[in-house]
Amino acid sequence: MASANHPIRKTPEPEDVDGVSLYDVAIVGGGTAGLSAALWLSRYLHSVVVVDSGDPRNWETRGINGFLGLPGIRPAELRGRGRDECRRHGVELIDGVVLCVARRGDEHFELQLEGGAKVAGRRLLLAIGVKDVWPEVPGLEHIYGDRAHVCPDCDGYEAAGKKTVVIGKGRKAVGMALNLTTWTRDLTVCTNGRDPDFTDEYCEKLSALGIPVIEEPITGIRFREGELRALSFEGREPLGVEEIFFSIGQYPADDLGVQLGCERDAGGHIVVDEHHHTSVYNVFAAGDIIPGPQLAVRAAAGGAVAALSIHKSLVPEERKLEPQTAGVGGQGSGVGAHG
């Protein structure tokens, strides 16, 4: 009998006809969302495997902001702590790349990994994240995550009162510049040699706020003693700058959602319901791959919500009660209360 401190851990079911161990849940992506989900699912005593490529979007970021109780924690440290905690709870962690996914049945999803290995799960959680499209600016990689950012919500506070440049065009660039006016009014939009693609409304908004637009190509970034000092341009004087935000675009980190036929929005994000269930039965998604704010704290919370939904879907009917009618009963979240 297991003690209170060491409950019985579930192990994968016997190998299927293809010789692949079948876990309760297979998770693709070992970032904040994937690891949070894995931890919660393991605490429900499910067998869980996480496959992670080891190439997170925010790897270069100097620190994660707004994560309650962990101010400025580095992504690598948060990920390392999460992996250690998941291991202690019996989660199987695999460092690898998922090449393709096959749906063998309503409760059987098989992942083909680079190198030939396979894993399978009765439920599948996609926490694959997104990748950002970078502007062609020499030297940008040296300051990304320190003085160059993609998320005003995460890093706008650090730009408070500073000379800030937004690199991009169209609605994305204008929207980012307007967002940043919360913290600074010393703003410039640089299109880096591209057509601004501004409507009359965009021009009026920028003009009213005194935000200039520079269309010349950016030729380099100037530093002094490790600090960002200026942007150099083709055919015009340099521009002093202390912070850079860029808004070019982003795309899913892989095409597993496409392979499965999950419904997606115009930006390629996987559409989910309030339970983080996708349009494909028993496939869930969490983190930056779904629509909405791309915050580490939101990804962690989304992973937990997805985990609770997955757990409830795995509970046999004989251990459930019929759902209560609206407005009746308390606010408990137990399986018996909500099924």
mmCIF file of C-alpha atoms in Angstrom, residues 6 9-10 30 34-36 38-40 42-43 46 48-50 52 76-95:
data_model
loop_
_atom_site.group_PDB
_atom_site.id
_atom_site.type_symbol
_atom_site.label_atom_id
_atom_site.label_comp_id
_atom_site.label_asym_id
_atom_site.label_seq_id
_atom_site.Cartn_x
_atom_site.Cartn_y
_atom_site.Cartn_z
ATOM 1 C CA HIS A 6 4.260 8.243 -1.968
ATOM 2 C CA ARG A 9 2.099 6.021 -9.687
ATOM 3 C CA LYS A 10 0.472 4.922 -12.903
ATOM 4 C CA GLY A 30 7.929 21.428 -22.405
ATOM 5 C CA GLY A 34 3.235 21.899 -21.005
ATOM 6 C CA LEU A 35 5.083 21.424 -17.723
ATOM 7 C CA SER A 36 2.271 22.964 -15.687
ATOM 8 C CA ALA A 38 2.151 17.609 -16.733
ATOM 9 C CA LEU A 39 2.530 18.444 -13.048
ATOM 10 C CA TRP A 40 -1.215 18.672 -12.444
ATOM 11 C CA SER A 42 0.713 13.577 -12.510
ATOM 12 C CA ARG A 43 -0.824 14.750 -9.245
ATOM 13 C CA HIS A 46 -2.074 9.757 -14.573
ATOM 14 C CA VAL A 48 2.230 11.406 -18.519
ATOM 15 C CA VAL A 49 4.931 11.853 -21.140
ATOM 16 C CA VAL A 50 6.258 15.241 -22.269
ATOM 17 C CA ASP A 52 10.170 18.790 -25.742
ATOM 18 C CA ALA A 76 15.907 28.450 -18.253
ATOM 19 C CA GLU A 77 15.640 28.482 -14.455
ATOM 20 C CA LEU A 78 11.829 28.312 -14.479
ATOM 21 C CA ARG A 79 11.929 25.494 -17.015
ATOM 22 C CA GLY A 80 14.580 23.649 -14.995
ATOM 23 C CA ARG A 81 12.580 23.929 -11.786
ATOM 24 C CA GLY A 82 9.470 22.737 -13.601
ATOM 25 C CA ARG A 83 11.222 19.734 -15.119
ATOM 26 C CA ASP A 84 12.647 18.737 -11.736
ATOM 27 C CA GLU A 85 9.234 18.967 -10.090
ATOM 28 C CA CYS A 86 7.624 16.942 -12.863
ATOM 29 C CA ARG A 87 10.278 14.239 -12.545
ATOM 30 C CA ARG A 88 9.613 13.990 -8.812
ATOM 31 C CA HIS A 89 5.972 13.336 -9.652
ATOM 32 C CA GLY A 90 6.765 10.563 -12.114
ATOM 33 C CA VAL A 91 6.418 12.427 -15.427
ATOM 34 C CA GLU A 92 8.394 10.929 -18.316
ATOM 35 C CA LEU A 93 10.441 13.676 -20.000
ATOM 36 C CA ILE A 94 11.752 13.086 -23.513
ATOM 37 C CA ASP A 95 14.071 15.556 -25.217
#
